[in-house]
mmCIF file of C-alpha atoms in Angstrom:
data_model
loop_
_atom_site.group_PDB
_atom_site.id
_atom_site.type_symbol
_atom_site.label_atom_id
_atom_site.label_comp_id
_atom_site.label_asym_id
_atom_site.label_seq_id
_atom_site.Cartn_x
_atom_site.Cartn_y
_atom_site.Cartn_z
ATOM 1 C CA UNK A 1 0.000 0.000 0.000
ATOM 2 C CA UNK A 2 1.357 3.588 -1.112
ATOM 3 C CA UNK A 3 2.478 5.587 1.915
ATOM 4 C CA UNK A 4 -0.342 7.867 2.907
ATOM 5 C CA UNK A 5 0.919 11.703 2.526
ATOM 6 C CA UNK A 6 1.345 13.972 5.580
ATOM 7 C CA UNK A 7 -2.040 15.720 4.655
ATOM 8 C CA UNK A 8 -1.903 19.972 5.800
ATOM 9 C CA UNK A 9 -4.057 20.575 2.688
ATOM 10 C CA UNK A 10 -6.502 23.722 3.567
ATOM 11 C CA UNK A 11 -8.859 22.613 1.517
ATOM 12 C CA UNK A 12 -9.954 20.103 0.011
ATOM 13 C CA UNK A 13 -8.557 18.640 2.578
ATOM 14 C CA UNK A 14 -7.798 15.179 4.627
ATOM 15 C CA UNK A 15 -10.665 12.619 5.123
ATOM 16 C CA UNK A 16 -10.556 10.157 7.278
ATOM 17 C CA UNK A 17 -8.647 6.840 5.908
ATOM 18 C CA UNK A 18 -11.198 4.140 7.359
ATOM 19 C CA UNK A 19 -14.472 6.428 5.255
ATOM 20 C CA UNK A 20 -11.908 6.384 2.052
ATOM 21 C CA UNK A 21 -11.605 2.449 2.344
ATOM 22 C CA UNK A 22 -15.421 2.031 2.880
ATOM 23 C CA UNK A 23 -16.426 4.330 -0.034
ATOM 24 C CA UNK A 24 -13.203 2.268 -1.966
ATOM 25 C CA UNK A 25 -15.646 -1.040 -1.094
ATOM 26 C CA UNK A 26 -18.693 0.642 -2.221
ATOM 27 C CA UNK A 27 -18.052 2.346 -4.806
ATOM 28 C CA UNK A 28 -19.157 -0.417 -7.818
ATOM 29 C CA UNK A 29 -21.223 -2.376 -5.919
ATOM 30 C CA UNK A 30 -23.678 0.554 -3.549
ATOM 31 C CA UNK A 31 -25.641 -1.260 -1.056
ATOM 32 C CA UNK A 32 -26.401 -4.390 -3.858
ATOM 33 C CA UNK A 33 -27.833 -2.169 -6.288
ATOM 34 C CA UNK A 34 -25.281 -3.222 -9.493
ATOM 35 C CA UNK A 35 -24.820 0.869 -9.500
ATOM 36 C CA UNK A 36 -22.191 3.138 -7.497
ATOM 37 C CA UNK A 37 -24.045 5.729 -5.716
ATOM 38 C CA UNK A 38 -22.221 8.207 -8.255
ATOM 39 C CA UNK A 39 -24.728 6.472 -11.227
ATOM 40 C CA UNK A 40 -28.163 6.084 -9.185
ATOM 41 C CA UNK A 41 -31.123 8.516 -9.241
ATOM 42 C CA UNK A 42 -31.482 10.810 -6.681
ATOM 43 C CA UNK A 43 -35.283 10.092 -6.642
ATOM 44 C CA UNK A 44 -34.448 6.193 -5.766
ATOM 45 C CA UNK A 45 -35.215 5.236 -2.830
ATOM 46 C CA UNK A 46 -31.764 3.772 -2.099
ATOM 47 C CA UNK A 47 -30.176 7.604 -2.436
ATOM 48 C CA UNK A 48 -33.144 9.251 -0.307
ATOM 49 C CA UNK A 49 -32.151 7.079 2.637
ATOM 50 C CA UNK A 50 -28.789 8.222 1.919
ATOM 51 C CA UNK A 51 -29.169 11.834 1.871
ATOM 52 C CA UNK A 52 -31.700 11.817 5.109
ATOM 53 C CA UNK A 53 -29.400 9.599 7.193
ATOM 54 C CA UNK A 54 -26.956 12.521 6.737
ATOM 55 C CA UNK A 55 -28.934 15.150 8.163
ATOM 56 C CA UNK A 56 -30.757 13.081 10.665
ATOM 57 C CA UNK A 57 -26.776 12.681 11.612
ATOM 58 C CA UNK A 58 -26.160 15.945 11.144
ATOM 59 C CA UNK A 59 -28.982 17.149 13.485
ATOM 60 C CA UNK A 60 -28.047 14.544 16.346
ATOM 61 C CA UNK A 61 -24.500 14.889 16.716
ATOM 62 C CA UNK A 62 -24.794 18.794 16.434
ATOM 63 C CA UNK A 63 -27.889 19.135 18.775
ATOM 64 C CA UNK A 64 -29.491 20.923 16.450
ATOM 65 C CA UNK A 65 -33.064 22.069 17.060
ATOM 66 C CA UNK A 66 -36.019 20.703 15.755
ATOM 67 C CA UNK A 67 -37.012 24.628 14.573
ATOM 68 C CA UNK A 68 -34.083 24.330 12.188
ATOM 69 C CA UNK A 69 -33.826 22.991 8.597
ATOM 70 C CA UNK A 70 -30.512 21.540 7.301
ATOM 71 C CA UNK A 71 -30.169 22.328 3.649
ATOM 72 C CA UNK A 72 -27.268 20.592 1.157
ATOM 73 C CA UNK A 73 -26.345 22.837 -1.293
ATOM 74 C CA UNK A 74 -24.045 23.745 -3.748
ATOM 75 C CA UNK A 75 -21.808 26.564 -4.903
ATOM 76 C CA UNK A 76 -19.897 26.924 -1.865
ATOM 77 C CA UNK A 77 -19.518 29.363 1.054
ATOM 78 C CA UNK A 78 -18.572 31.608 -1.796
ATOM 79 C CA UNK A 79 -22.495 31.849 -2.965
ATOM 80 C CA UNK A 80 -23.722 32.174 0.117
ATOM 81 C CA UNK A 81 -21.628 35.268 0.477
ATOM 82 C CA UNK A 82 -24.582 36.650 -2.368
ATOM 83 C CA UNK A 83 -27.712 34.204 -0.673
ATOM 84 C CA UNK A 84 -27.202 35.450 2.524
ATOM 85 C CA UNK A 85 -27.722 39.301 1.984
ATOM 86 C CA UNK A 86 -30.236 38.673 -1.410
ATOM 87 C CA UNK A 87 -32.648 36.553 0.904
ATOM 88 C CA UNK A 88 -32.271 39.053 4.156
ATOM 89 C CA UNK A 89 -31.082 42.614 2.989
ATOM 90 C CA UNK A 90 -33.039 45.169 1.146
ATOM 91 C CA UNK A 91 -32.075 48.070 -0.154
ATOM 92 C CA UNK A 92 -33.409 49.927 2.766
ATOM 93 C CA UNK A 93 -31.882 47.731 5.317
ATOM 94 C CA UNK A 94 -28.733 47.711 7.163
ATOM 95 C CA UNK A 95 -26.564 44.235 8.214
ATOM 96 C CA UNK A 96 -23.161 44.173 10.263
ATOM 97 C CA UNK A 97 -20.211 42.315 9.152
ATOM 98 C CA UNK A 98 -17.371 41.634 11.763
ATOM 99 C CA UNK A 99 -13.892 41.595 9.241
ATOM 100 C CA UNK A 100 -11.873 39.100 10.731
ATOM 101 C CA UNK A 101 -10.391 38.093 7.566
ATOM 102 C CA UNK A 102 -10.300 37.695 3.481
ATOM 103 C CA UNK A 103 -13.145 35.878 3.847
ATOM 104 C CA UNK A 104 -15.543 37.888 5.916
ATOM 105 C CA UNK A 105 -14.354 41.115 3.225
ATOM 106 C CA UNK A 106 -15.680 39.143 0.828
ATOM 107 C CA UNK A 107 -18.682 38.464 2.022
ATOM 108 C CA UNK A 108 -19.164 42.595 2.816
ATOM 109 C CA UNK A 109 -18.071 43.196 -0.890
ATOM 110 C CA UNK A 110 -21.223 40.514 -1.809
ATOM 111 C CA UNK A 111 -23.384 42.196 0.721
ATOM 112 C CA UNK A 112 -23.021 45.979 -1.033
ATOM 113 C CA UNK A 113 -25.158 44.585 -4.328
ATOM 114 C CA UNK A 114 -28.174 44.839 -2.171
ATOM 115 C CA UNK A 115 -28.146 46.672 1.015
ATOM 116 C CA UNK A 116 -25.724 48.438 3.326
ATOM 117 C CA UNK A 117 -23.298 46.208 5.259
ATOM 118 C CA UNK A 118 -21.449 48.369 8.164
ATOM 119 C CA UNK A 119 -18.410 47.214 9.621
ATOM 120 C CA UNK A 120 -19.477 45.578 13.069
ATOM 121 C CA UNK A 121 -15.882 45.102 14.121
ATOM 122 C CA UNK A 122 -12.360 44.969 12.411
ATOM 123 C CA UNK A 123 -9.180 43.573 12.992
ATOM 124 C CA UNK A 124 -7.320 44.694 9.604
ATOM 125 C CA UNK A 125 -5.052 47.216 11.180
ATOM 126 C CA UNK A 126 -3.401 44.692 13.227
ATOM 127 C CA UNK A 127 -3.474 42.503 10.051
ATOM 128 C CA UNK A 128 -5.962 40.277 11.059
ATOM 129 C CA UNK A 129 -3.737 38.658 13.801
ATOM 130 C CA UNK A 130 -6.797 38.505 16.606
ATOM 131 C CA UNK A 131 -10.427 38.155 17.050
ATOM 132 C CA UNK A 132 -12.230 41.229 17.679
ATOM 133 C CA UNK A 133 -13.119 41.334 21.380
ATOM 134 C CA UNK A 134 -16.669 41.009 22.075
ATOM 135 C CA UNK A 135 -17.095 44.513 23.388
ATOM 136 C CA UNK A 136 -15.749 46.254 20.509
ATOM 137 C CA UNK A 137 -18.157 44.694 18.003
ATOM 138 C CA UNK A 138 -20.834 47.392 17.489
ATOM 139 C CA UNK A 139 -24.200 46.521 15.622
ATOM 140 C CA UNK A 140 -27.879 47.683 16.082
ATOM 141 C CA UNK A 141 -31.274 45.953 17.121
ATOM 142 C CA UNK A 142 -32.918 47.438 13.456
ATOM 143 C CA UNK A 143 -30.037 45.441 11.708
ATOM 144 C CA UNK A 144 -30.743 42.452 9.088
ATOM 145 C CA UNK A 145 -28.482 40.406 10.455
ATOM 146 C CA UNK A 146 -24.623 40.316 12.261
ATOM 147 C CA UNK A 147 -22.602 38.516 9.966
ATOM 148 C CA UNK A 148 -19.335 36.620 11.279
ATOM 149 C CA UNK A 149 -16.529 34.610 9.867
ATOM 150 C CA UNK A 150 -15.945 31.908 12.529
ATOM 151 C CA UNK A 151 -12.701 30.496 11.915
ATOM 152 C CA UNK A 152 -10.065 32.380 9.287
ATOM 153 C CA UNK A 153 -8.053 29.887 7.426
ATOM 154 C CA UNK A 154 -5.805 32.438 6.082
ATOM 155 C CA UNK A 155 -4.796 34.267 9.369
ATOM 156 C CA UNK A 156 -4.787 31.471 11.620
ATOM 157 C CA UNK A 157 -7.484 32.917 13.897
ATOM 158 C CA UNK A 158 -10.693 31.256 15.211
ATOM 159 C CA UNK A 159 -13.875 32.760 17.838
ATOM 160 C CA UNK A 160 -13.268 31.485 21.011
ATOM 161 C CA UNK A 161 -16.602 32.633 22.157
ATOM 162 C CA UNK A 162 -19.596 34.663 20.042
ATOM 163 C CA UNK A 163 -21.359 37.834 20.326
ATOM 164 C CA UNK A 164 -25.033 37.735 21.634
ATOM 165 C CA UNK A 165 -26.959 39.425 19.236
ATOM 166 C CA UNK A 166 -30.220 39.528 20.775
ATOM 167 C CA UNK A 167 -33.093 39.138 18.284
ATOM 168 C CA UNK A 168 -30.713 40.306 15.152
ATOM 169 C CA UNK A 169 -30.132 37.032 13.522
ATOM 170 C CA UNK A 170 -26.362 36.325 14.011
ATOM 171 C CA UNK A 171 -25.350 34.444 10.833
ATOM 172 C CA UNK A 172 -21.768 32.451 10.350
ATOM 173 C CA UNK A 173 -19.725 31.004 7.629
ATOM 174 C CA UNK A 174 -17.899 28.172 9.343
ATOM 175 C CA UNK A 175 -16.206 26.717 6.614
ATOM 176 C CA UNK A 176 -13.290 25.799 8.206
ATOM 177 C CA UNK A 177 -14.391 24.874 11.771
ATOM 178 C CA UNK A 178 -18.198 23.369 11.284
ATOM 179 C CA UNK A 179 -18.076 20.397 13.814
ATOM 180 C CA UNK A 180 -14.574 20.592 15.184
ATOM 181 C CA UNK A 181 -16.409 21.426 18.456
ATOM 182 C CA UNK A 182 -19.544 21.691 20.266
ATOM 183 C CA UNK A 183 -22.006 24.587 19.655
ATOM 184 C CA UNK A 184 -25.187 26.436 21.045
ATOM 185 C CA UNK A 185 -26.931 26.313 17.662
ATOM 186 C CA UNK A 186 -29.663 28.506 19.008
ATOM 187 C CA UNK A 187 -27.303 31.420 19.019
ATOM 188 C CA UNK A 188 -27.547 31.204 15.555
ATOM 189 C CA UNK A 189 -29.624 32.196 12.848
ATOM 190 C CA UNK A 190 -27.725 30.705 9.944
ATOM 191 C CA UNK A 191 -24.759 28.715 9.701
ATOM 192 C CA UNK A 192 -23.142 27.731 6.823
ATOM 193 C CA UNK A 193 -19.960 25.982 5.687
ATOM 194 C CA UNK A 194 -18.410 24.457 2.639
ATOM 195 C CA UNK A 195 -18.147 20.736 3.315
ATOM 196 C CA UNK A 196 -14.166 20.268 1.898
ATOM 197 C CA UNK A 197 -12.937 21.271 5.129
ATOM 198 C CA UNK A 198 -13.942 18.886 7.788
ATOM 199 C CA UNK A 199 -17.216 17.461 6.474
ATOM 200 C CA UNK A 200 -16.172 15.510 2.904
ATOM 201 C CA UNK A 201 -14.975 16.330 -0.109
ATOM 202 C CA UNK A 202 -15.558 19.560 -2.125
ATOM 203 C CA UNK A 203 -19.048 20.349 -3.819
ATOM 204 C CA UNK A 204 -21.701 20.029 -0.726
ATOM 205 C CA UNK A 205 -22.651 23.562 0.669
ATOM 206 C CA UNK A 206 -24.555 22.681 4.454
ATOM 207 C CA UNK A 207 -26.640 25.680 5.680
ATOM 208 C CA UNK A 208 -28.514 25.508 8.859
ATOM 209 C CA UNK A 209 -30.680 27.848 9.023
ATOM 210 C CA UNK A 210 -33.876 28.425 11.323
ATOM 211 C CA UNK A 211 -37.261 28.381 9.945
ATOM 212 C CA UNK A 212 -38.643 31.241 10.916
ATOM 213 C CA UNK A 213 -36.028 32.821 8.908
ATOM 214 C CA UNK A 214 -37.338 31.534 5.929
ATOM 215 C CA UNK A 215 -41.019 32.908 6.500
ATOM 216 C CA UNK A 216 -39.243 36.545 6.458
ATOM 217 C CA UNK A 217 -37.092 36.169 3.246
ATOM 218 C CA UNK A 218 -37.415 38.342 0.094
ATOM 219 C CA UNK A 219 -39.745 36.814 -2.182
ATOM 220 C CA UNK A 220 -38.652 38.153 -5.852
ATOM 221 C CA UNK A 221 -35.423 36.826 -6.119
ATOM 222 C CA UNK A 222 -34.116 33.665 -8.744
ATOM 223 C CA UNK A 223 -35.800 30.336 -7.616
ATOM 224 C CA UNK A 224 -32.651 28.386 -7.612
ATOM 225 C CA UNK A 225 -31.340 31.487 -4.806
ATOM 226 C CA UNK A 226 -33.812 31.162 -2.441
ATOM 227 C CA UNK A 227 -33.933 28.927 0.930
ATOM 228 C CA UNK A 228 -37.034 28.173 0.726
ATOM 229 C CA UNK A 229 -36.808 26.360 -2.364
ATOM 230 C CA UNK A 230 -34.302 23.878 -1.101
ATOM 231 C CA UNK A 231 -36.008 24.203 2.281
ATOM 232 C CA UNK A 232 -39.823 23.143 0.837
ATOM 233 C CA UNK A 233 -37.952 20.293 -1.739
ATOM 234 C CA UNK A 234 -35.811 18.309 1.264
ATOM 235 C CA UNK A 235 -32.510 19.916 -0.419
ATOM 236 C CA UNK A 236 -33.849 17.684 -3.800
ATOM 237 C CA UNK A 237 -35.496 20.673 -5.944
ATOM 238 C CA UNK A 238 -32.536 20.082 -8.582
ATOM 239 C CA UNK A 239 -29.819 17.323 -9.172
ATOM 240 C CA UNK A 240 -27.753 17.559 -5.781
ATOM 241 C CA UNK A 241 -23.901 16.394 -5.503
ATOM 242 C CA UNK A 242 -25.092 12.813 -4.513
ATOM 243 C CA UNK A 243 -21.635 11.254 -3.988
ATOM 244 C CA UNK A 244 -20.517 14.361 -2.051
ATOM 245 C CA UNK A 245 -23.396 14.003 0.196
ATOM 246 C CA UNK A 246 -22.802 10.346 0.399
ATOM 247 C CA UNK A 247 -19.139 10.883 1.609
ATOM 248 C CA UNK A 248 -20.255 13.347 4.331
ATOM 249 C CA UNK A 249 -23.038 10.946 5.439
ATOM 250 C CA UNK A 250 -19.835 8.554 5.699
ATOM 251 C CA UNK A 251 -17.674 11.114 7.807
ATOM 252 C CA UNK A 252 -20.696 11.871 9.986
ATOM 253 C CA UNK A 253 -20.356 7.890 11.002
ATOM 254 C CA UNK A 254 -16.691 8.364 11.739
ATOM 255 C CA UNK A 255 -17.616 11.253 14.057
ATOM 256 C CA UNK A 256 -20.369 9.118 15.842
ATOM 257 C CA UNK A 257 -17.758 6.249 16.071
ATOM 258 C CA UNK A 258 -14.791 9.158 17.877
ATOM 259 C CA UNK A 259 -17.270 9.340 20.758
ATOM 260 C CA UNK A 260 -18.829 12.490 18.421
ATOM 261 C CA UNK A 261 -18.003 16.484 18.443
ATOM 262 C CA UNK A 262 -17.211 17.053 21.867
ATOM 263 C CA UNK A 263 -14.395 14.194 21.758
ATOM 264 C CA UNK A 264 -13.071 15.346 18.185
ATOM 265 C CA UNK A 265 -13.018 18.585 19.825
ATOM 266 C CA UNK A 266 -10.391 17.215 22.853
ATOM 267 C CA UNK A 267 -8.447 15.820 19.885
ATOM 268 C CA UNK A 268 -8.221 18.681 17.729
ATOM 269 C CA UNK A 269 -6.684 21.148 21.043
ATOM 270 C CA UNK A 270 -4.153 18.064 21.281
ATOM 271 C CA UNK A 271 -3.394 17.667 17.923
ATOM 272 C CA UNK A 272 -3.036 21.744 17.475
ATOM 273 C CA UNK A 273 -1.073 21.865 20.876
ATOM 274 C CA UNK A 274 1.536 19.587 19.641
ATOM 275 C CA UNK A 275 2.260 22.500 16.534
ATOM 276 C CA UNK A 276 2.253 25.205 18.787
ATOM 277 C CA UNK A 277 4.245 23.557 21.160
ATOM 278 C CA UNK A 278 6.932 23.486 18.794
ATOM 279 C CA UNK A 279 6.240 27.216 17.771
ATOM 280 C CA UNK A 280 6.628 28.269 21.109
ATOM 281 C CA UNK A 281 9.595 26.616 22.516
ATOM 282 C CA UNK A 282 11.623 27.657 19.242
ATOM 283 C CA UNK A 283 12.862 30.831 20.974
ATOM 284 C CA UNK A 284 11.458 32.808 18.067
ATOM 285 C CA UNK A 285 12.925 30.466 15.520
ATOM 286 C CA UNK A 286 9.330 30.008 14.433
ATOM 287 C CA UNK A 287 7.185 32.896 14.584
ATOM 288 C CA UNK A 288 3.170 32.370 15.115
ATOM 289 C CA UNK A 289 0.775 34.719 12.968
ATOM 290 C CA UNK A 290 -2.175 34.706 15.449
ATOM 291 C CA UNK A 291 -1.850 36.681 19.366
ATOM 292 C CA UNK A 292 -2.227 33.393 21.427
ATOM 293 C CA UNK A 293 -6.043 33.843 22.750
ATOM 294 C CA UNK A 294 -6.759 34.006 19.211
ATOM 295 C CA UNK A 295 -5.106 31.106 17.852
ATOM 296 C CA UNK A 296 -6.901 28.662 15.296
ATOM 297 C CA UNK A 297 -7.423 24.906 16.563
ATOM 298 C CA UNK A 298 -8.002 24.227 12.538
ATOM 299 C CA UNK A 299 -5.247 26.426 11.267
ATOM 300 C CA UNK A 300 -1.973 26.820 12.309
ATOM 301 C CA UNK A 301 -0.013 30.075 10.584
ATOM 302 C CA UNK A 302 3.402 30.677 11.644
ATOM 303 C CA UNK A 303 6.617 32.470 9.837
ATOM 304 C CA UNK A 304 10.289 31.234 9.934
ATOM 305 C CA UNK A 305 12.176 34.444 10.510
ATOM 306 C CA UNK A 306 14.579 34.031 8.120
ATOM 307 C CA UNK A 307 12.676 34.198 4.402
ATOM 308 C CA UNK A 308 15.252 31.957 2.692
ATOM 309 C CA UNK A 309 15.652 29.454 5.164
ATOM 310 C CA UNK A 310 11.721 29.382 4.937
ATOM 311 C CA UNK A 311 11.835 28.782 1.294
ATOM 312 C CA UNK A 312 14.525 25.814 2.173
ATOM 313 C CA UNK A 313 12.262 24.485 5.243
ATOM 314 C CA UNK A 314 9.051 24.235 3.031
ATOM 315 C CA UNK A 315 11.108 22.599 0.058
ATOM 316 C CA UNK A 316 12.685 20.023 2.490
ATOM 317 C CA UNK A 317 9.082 19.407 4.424
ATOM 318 C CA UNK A 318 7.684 18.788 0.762
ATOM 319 C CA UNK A 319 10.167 16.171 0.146
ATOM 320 C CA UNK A 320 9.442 14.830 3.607
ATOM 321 C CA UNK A 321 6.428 13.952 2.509
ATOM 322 C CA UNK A 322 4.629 16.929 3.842
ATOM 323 C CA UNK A 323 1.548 18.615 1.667
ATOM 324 C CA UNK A 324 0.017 21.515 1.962
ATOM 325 C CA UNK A 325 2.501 23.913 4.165
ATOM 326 C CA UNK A 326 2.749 26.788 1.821
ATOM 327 C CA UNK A 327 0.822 29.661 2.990
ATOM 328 C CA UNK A 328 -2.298 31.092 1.705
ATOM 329 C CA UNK A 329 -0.645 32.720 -1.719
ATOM 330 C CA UNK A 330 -2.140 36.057 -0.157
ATOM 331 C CA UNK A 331 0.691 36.491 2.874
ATOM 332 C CA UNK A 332 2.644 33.719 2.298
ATOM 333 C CA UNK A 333 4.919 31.805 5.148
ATOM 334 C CA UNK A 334 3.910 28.222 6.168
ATOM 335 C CA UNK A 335 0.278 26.808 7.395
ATOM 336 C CA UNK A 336 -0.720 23.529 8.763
ATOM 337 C CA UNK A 337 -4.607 23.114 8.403
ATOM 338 C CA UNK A 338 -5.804 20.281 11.241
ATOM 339 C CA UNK A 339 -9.241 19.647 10.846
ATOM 340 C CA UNK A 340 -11.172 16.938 12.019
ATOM 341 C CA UNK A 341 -9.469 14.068 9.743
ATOM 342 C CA UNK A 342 -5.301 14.631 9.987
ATOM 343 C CA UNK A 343 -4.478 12.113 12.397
ATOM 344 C CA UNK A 344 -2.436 12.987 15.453
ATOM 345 C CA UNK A 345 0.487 10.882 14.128
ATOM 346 C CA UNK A 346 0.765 13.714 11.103
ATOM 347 C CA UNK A 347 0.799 16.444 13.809
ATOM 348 C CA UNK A 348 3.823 14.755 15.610
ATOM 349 C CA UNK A 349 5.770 14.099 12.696
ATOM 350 C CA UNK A 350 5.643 17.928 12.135
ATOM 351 C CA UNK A 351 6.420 19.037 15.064
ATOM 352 C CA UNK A 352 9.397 16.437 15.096
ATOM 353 C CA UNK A 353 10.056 17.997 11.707
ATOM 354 C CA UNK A 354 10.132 21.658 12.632
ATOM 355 C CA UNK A 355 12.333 20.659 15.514
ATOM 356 C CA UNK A 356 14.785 18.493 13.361
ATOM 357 C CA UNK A 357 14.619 21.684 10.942
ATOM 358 C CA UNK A 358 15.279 24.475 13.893
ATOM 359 C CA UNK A 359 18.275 22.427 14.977
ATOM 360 C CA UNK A 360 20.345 21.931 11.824
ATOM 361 C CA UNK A 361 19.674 25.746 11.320
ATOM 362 C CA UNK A 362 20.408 27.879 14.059
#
């Protein structure tokens, strides 16, 4: 068997090995149908089991509420940047947006095509190296919505805790953190998250999103753009990405069988602590991006101080068998990207990495 890579990838990203062997076993032969999944209707009744055994999943081992729907879409976090604000903003309406990262400008940029978006919060000026703190983020009770980014894959920086917003809907894109830890669901109004991070492979879009949302959302907008289409159809008003949805089903089981998200959470602060670790105790060898109480459990941004020695450590990590280390190509240095799936054994073999590395070069 081919040596498995030392997966940092920041998406798409590392799935579990054990759901990669059972969708290997499955793949011809689905559940004695003579199909793969990847070839069967999405009207059969073998794929609608499928799809709602992933969100009854979904629902149980996030607690989420019965006054919620769970919606599989498609386009990525990138179109709900546009959903979000075309199904809640109108032109006459202001939302907030907390800027915490690339990301989160995006989403503002989106949110200008149909309403006013005001900046909540922002962290820019210390170049996104920390959370705003909750106190700082400013927002009022006539607004659409607060809008936050809840982990930054770029920056390295991730919410430790999240703003009460009263009854403004607070709405966050949790790409790269959905189920990496628990969460009080009912602080949200909307969550959503491209699935290539920790939830499968690329091309599933989850939103959760609570229904009484949906009774309040603009009417004249494209049918294929608004919740409620997806909402009233199960997710199944179009052709949905049935083998992406089957893979996430599959990781949803590998959570369950980890004791579910409070124990991957326990394994992700280990996991990241080993990195850090190493970070720390490099006596500014290594350099982290993120101030400490802001640090990512999911991504791990750090500098080597010397830029041509970093060139030389991320050349000699790639031939070490290590993918994915370059830095977003927006600010550059190194990145390791956790989630859920990269095994603890990757994490060490960094660490024992950067350490080898430090030594040979100071």
């Amino acid at each position: 068997m081919t040596q498995r890579a030392y997966n940092f990838n920041a998406g798409p990203s590392a799935l579990p090995q054990e759901v990669l062997e059972r969708a290997q076993q499955q793949l011809v032969n689905f559940r004695d149908s003579g199909m793969s999944i990847m070839e069967m209707s999405h009207r059969s009744a073998i794929f609608d089991d499928v799809h709602n055994e992933a969100i009854a999943l979904l629902k149980k081992l996030y607690a989420i509420p019965e006054n919620y729907e769970v919606l599989f879409l498609q386009g990525g976090a990138s179109l709900q940047f546009t959903m979000v604000p075309m199904n809640f903003l109108t032109a006459d309406q202001k939302a907030s947006y907390v800027l915490s990262g690339s990301w989160s400008e995006k989403a503002f940029k989106e949110a200008k095509l149909f309403g006013t978006p005001v900046e909540a919060a922002s962290t820019k000026d210390n170049q996104y190296r920390n959370i705003p703190a909750l106190e700082d983020i400013q927002f009022n009770d006539d607004d659409a919505y607060v809008h936050i980014t809840s982990n930054n894959t770029i920056y390295g920086t991730q919410w430790r805790n999240y703003p009460d917003t009263g009854n403004v809907p607070l709405v966050a894109d949790m790409s790269s953190d959905i189920l990496s830890k628990p969460v009080d669901i009912e602080k949200f109004g909307i969550i959503y998250a491209g699935a290539q991070k920790n939830l499968g492979p690329s091309g599933v879009t989850v939103v959760i999103i609570r229904k009484d949302l949906l009774e309040k959302a603009n009417k004249n907008i494209p049918t294929m753009l608004k919740y409620t289409t997806h909402a009233d159809s199960n997710s199944l008003y179009n052709t949905p990405p049935t083998f992406g949805i089957y893979m996430l089903g599959e990781v949803l089981k590998w959570v369950e069988s980890k004791g579910g998200v409070a124990e991957i959470e326990k394994h992700n602060e280990l996991k990241a602590k080993v990195i850090y670790d190493a970070i720390d105790h490099s006596n500014g060898f290594y350099k982290g991006h993120a101030t400490t109480d802001s640090r990512s459990l999911m991504n791990i941004t750090f500098r080597v101080t010397d830029e041509e020695l970093e060139k030389q450590f991320l050349a000699e990590a790639k031939a070490a068998g290590f993918v994915g280390l370059n830095g977003h190509r927006s600010v550059g240095g190194c990145r390791a990207s956790t989630y859920n799936a990269v095994p603890l054994e990757a994490c060490e073999a960094l660490r024992d990495f950067m350490v080898d590395f430090q030594q040979k070069h100071q």
